[in-house]
Coordinates of C-alpha atoms in Angstrom, one line a residue:
X30 CA 95.8 93.8 134.4
X31 CA 97.4 97.1 135.2
X32 CA 96.3 100.6 136.2
X33 CA 99.4 102.1 134.7
X34 CA 98.4 104.2 131.7
X35 CA 101.9 105.3 130.6
X36 CA 102.8 104.1 127.1
X37 CA 106.1 104.9 125.4
X38 CA 105.8 105.7 121.7
X39 CA 109.1 105.2 119.8
X40 CA 109.2 107.2 116.7
X41 CA 106.5 109.5 118.1
X42 CA 107.3 112.3 115.6
X43 CA 106.9 110.1 112.5
X44 CA 103.8 110.2 110.4
X45 CA 102.2 107.1 112.0
X46 CA 103.7 107.9 115.4
X47 CA 101.7 111.1 115.5
X48 CA 98.5 109.2 114.9
X49 CA 99.4 106.8 117.6
X50 CA 100.1 109.6 120.1
X51 CA 96.8 111.3 119.3
X52 CA 94.9 108.0 119.7
X53 CA 96.5 107.3 123.0
X54 CA 95.6 110.7 124.3
X55 CA 92.0 110.2 123.0
X56 CA 91.8 106.9 124.9
X57 CA 93.1 108.3 128.2
X58 CA 96.6 107.0 128.1
X59 CA 99.7 109.1 128.8
X60 CA 102.2 108.9 126.0
X61 CA 105.9 109.3 126.4
X62 CA 107.4 110.8 123.3
X63 CA 110.5 108.8 122.4
X64 CA 112.9 108.6 119.5
X65 CA 116.4 109.4 118.4
X66 CA 115.9 112.9 117.1
X67 CA 115.7 115.4 120.0
X68 CA 114.9 118.3 117.8
X69 CA 111.8 116.6 116.3
X70 CA 110.7 115.4 119.8
X71 CA 110.9 119.0 121.2
X72 CA 108.9 120.3 118.2
X73 CA 106.2 117.6 118.9
X74 CA 106.0 118.4 122.6
X75 CA 105.3 122.0 121.6
X76 CA 102.2 120.7 119.9
X77 CA 101.4 118.3 122.8
X78 CA 102.4 120.3 125.9
X79 CA 102.9 118.5 129.2
X80 CA 104.1 115.2 127.7
X81 CA 107.5 113.7 128.6
X82 CA 110.2 113.4 126.1
X83 CA 112.8 110.6 126.0
X84 CA 115.7 110.8 123.5
X85 CA 116.8 107.2 122.8
X86 CA 118.7 105.4 120.1
X87 CA 118.4 101.7 119.2
X88 CA 122.2 101.4 119.3
X89 CA 122.2 102.7 122.9
X90 CA 120.4 100.1 125.2
X91 CA 120.8 102.4 128.3
X92 CA 118.9 105.2 126.6
X93 CA 116.1 102.7 125.6
X94 CA 115.9 101.5 129.2
X95 CA 115.5 105.1 130.4
X96 CA 112.8 105.8 127.7
X97 CA 110.8 102.7 128.8
X98 CA 111.2 103.3 132.6
X99 CA 107.8 103.6 134.2
X100 CA 105.8 102.7 131.1
X101 CA 103.3 99.8 131.0
X102 CA 103.9 99.2 127.3
X103 CA 105.8 100.5 124.3
X104 CA 104.5 101.0 120.7
X105 CA 107.3 101.0 118.1
X106 CA 106.3 103.1 115.1
X107 CA 109.8 103.7 113.9
X108 CA 111.0 101.9 110.8
X109 CA 112.8 100.3 109.2
X110 CA 111.8 97.6 111.7
X111 CA 114.7 95.4 110.5
X112 CA 116.8 97.9 112.5
X113 CA 114.5 99.0 115.4
X114 CA 112.4 96.0 116.3
X115 CA 114.9 93.7 118.0
X116 CA 116.6 96.4 120.2
X117 CA 113.2 97.6 121.4
X118 CA 111.9 94.1 122.1
X119 CA 115.0 93.5 124.1
X120 CA 114.4 96.7 126.0
X121 CA 110.8 95.8 126.6
X122 CA 111.8 92.3 127.9
X123 CA 114.3 94.0 130.3
X124 CA 111.6 96.3 131.5
X125 CA 109.0 93.6 131.8
X126 CA 106.5 95.5 129.7
X127 CA 104.4 94.7 126.6
X128 CA 105.7 95.5 123.1
X129 CA 103.6 96.3 120.1
X130 CA 104.9 97.5 116.7
X131 CA 103.4 98.5 113.4
X132 CA 105.9 96.7 111.1
X133 CA 104.9 95.9 107.6
X134 CA 108.3 94.4 106.7
X135 CA 107.9 90.7 106.0
X136 CA 111.4 89.6 107.0
X137 CA 111.4 91.9 110.1
X138 CA 108.2 90.3 111.4
X139 CA 109.5 86.8 110.6
X140 CA 112.6 87.6 112.6
X141 CA 110.5 88.7 115.6
X142 CA 108.7 85.3 115.6
X143 CA 111.9 83.4 115.0
X144 CA 114.2 85.1 117.5
X145 CA 111.9 86.0 120.4
X146 CA 109.1 83.4 120.6
X147 CA 110.8 81.2 123.2
X148 CA 112.2 84.0 125.3
X149 CA 109.0 86.0 125.4
X150 CA 106.9 82.9 126.2
X151 CA 109.3 81.9 129.0
X152 CA 109.1 85.4 130.5
X153 CA 105.4 85.5 130.2
X154 CA 105.8 88.6 128.1
X155 CA 103.5 89.9 125.3
X156 CA 105.1 90.9 122.0
X157 CA 102.7 91.7 119.1
X158 CA 104.4 92.5 115.8
X159 CA 102.6 94.0 112.7
X160 CA 99.8 95.5 114.7
X161 CA 99.0 97.7 111.8
X162 CA 97.0 98.0 108.5
X163 CA 99.3 95.5 106.8
X164 CA 99.8 92.3 108.8
X165 CA 97.4 93.1 111.7
X166 CA 94.2 94.0 110.0
X167 CA 94.5 91.2 107.4
X168 CA 95.2 88.7 110.1
X169 CA 92.2 89.8 112.2
X170 CA 89.9 89.6 109.1
X171 CA 91.2 86.1 108.1
X172 CA 90.8 84.9 111.7
X173 CA 87.2 86.3 111.8
X174 CA 86.4 84.8 108.4
X175 CA 87.7 81.3 109.5
X176 CA 85.1 81.3 112.4
X177 CA 84.9 77.7 113.6
X178 CA 87.2 76.3 111.0
X179 CA 90.5 74.9 112.4
X180 CA 92.1 74.7 108.9
X181 CA 91.7 76.1 105.4
X182 CA 93.3 75.4 102.1
X183 CA 93.8 79.0 101.1
X184 CA 93.6 82.6 102.4
X185 CA 93.3 85.5 99.9
X186 CA 93.7 89.1 101.1
X187 CA 92.9 91.7 98.5
X188 CA 93.7 95.3 99.1
X189 CA 91.4 97.8 97.3
X190 CA 93.3 101.0 97.9
X191 CA 92.1 104.1 96.1
X192 CA 95.7 105.3 96.0
X193 CA 99.0 104.9 98.0
X194 CA 101.0 108.0 98.9
X195 CA 103.9 106.5 100.8
X196 CA 105.6 108.1 103.8
X197 CA 109.4 108.3 103.9
X198 CA 109.3 105.5 106.5
X199 CA 107.5 103.3 104.0
X200 CA 110.0 104.0 101.3
X201 CA 112.9 103.4 103.7
X202 CA 111.5 100.1 104.8
X203 CA 111.0 99.1 101.2
X204 CA 114.6 99.8 100.4
X205 CA 115.8 97.7 103.3
X206 CA 113.4 94.8 102.4
X207 CA 114.6 95.0 98.7
X208 CA 118.2 94.8 99.8
X209 CA 117.5 91.8 102.0
X210 CA 115.8 90.0 99.2
X211 CA 118.5 90.9 96.6
X212 CA 115.8 92.3 94.4
X213 CA 113.6 89.2 94.4
X214 CA 110.0 89.1 95.4
X215 CA 108.5 86.9 98.1
X216 CA 105.4 84.8 98.3
X217 CA 104.0 82.3 100.8
X218 CA 103.2 78.8 99.4
X219 CA 103.2 75.3 100.6
X220 CA 103.6 76.5 104.1
X221 CA 106.8 78.6 103.7
X222 CA 108.2 81.8 102.3
X223 CA 109.6 81.5 98.8
X224 CA 111.7 84.0 96.8
X225 CA 111.3 84.4 93.1
X226 CA 112.5 86.5 90.1
X227 CA 109.4 86.2 87.9
X228 CA 107.0 89.1 87.3
X229 CA 103.9 89.7 89.3
X230 CA 100.7 88.4 87.7
X231 CA 98.0 90.8 86.8
X232 CA 94.4 89.7 87.3
X233 CA 90.9 90.9 88.1
X234 CA 89.5 90.8 91.6
X235 CA 85.8 91.3 92.2
X236 CA 85.5 93.3 95.4
X237 CA 82.2 93.8 97.2
X238 CA 80.0 96.6 95.8
X239 CA 80.2 99.4 95.2
X240 CA 83.9 98.8 94.4
X241 CA 83.3 95.8 92.1
X242 CA 85.8 94.4 89.7
X243 CA 89.3 95.9 89.8
X244 CA 92.6 95.1 88.2
X245 CA 95.1 93.9 90.9
X246 CA 98.6 92.6 91.1
X247 CA 98.6 89.1 92.4
X248 CA 101.2 87.9 94.9
X249 CA 101.8 91.6 95.9
X250 CA 103.0 90.1 99.1
X251 CA 102.5 91.9 102.4
X252 CA 103.1 91.1 106.1
X253 CA 99.9 89.0 106.3
X254 CA 102.0 86.0 104.9
X255 CA 103.8 86.1 108.3
X256 CA 100.9 86.8 110.7
X257 CA 98.2 84.6 109.3
X258 CA 100.2 81.3 109.1
X259 CA 101.8 82.0 112.4
X260 CA 98.7 80.7 114.1
X261 CA 96.2 79.5 111.4
X262 CA 96.7 76.2 109.5
X263 CA 96.6 77.7 106.0
X264 CA 99.4 76.6 103.7
X265 CA 98.6 79.1 100.9
X266 CA 98.3 82.8 101.7
X267 CA 98.2 85.3 98.9
X268 CA 97.8 89.0 98.9
X269 CA 96.8 91.3 96.1
X270 CA 97.0 95.1 95.5
X271 CA 95.1 97.4 93.2
X272 CA 97.3 98.4 90.3
X273 CA 96.7 102.1 90.9
X274 CA 98.0 101.9 94.4
X275 CA 100.9 99.7 93.4
X276 CA 101.8 102.2 90.7
X277 CA 101.8 105.1 93.2
X278 CA 104.1 103.2 95.5
X279 CA 106.5 102.3 92.7
X280 CA 106.7 105.9 91.3
X281 CA 109.6 107.8 92.9
X282 CA 107.8 111.2 92.6
X283 CA 104.5 110.2 94.4
X284 CA 104.1 112.7 97.2
X285 CA 103.6 111.8 100.8
X286 CA 100.1 111.7 102.3
X287 CA 98.3 115.1 102.6
X288 CA 95.8 115.8 105.4
X289 CA 92.2 116.6 104.3
X290 CA 90.6 116.8 107.7
X291 CA 91.3 117.9 111.3
X292 CA 92.5 114.5 112.4
X293 CA 95.3 114.5 109.7
X294 CA 93.8 111.8 107.6
X295 CA 94.4 111.7 103.9
X296 CA 91.7 111.3 101.3
X297 CA 92.7 107.7 100.5
X298 CA 90.1 105.1 101.1
X299 CA 90.5 101.3 101.4
X300 CA 88.6 98.1 101.2
X301 CA 90.2 94.9 102.4
X302 CA 88.5 91.8 101.1
X303 CA 89.5 88.5 102.7
X304 CA 88.5 85.1 101.4
X305 CA 89.3 81.8 103.0
X306 CA 88.6 78.5 101.2
X307 CA 88.4 75.0 102.5
X308 CA 87.5 72.5 99.7
X309 CA 84.5 73.9 97.9
X310 CA 83.5 76.1 100.8
X311 CA 84.3 79.8 101.0
X312 CA 84.0 82.4 103.8
X313 CA 84.7 86.1 103.5
X314 CA 85.4 89.1 105.8
X315 CA 85.5 92.7 104.6
X316 CA 86.8 96.0 106.2
X317 CA 86.4 99.5 104.8
X318 CA 87.8 102.8 106.0
X319 CA 90.0 105.9 105.3
X320 CA 93.8 106.3 105.3
X321 CA 95.9 103.2 105.9
X322 CA 98.3 105.1 108.1
X323 CA 95.7 106.7 110.3
X324 CA 93.8 103.5 110.9
X325 CA 97.0 101.8 112.1
X326 CA 96.8 104.0 115.2
X327 CA 93.5 102.6 116.6
X328 CA 94.6 99.1 115.7
X329 CA 97.8 99.5 117.8
X330 CA 96.2 101.4 120.6
X331 CA 93.3 98.9 120.9
X332 CA 95.9 96.2 121.1
X333 CA 97.7 98.0 124.0
X334 CA 94.4 98.6 125.8
X335 CA 93.5 94.9 125.6
X336 CA 96.9 93.7 126.7
X337 CA 96.9 96.0 129.7
X338 CA 93.4 95.0 130.6
X339 CA 94.3 91.3 130.4
X340 CA 92.0 90.7 127.4
X341 CA 94.5 88.3 125.7
X342 CA 94.6 84.7 124.7
X343 CA 98.3 84.1 124.6
X344 CA 101.7 85.1 125.8
X345 CA 105.0 85.4 123.9
X346 CA 105.2 86.6 120.4
X347 CA 101.7 86.5 118.9
X348 CA 99.9 88.0 116.0
X349 CA 96.7 90.0 116.4
X350 CA 94.4 87.1 115.3
X351 CA 96.1 84.7 117.8
X352 CA 96.2 86.9 120.9
X353 CA 92.8 88.7 120.6
X354 CA 89.2 87.8 119.9
X355 CA 89.3 88.9 116.2
X356 CA 85.7 89.7 115.6
X357 CA 85.2 91.5 118.9
X358 CA 88.4 93.5 118.2
X359 CA 87.2 94.6 114.8
X360 CA 83.8 95.5 116.0
X361 CA 85.5 97.7 118.7
X362 CA 87.0 99.8 115.9
X363 CA 83.6 100.8 114.5
X364 CA 84.5 104.5 114.8
X365 CA 87.5 103.9 112.4
X366 CA 86.4 101.2 110.0
X367 CA 83.4 99.1 109.1
X368 CA 83.7 95.3 109.3
X369 CA 81.5 92.5 108.2
X370 CA 81.7 88.7 107.5
X371 CA 79.9 86.6 104.9
X372 CA 79.3 82.9 105.5
X373 CA 77.3 81.4 102.6
X374 CA 75.6 79.0 105.1
X375 CA 73.9 81.9 106.9

């Protein structure tokens, strides 16, 4: 537990970074605005007077060390995370502080677990990747749905997005991921990531009311296929996306998110429906809210708050469901999303 409230935000001027800065301030933390673009940082500090600015680049370790000096934690909101995650984790380990990121990139998150698990554990450090809408929220919901189960046969995570207006960061991350996969798609089956060239299946998913039955793309694979099996014994993890949202993401002319309220949130709504199955038994957890980018900020900041308060269950590299009490964490976000579980036995 620490009384230090200073938190560096790398990529603070980005779309999600701005939400993170606002949430930190709302929660009483002191953000340090960090990133590689000095002009954008100076413009942001004009909106947030009194905050410190730290110009730093991931290819300049000394600049990262200066940016993190005096901070208790760092939130990395700058993608593509295939480029930024490793250098910032290295800097956090050198500084002896917690690292949280909002990476949705499957391979970048897998790399974090593969490359830093042993070192972070040995150092007693906390590294939480994918602490975001994709990867973090699904993992928390799957963990809460599991309850007292120690294993399950399948986990299904269906994303009922009303639309998806991607940020430039999302598009950039998608390009990097596509290049790494050589155009193939990825799925998690039989306990491992697999790469395929076949088309995505289209099917119907019956979401809780009032959403109801919607057409979705099956095996529209998101970061949950890294976070969930990192700590839950579930050999089959499948994610789904509503066809409207998938179409928005695929279209090159879909505009970026537009604010519709004073907090900067867009009009987009979401429903995340998670079903875990063991034999003939099924359990479910559901979350509803507005704006997938905006809700990432309270997810990441709640993680920072709990890490600094010592409310954690693990050290090293750990997903949200592993390191936090999943149900308690989700209930703590009631101002930002609604959460419920459904166990047929109760």
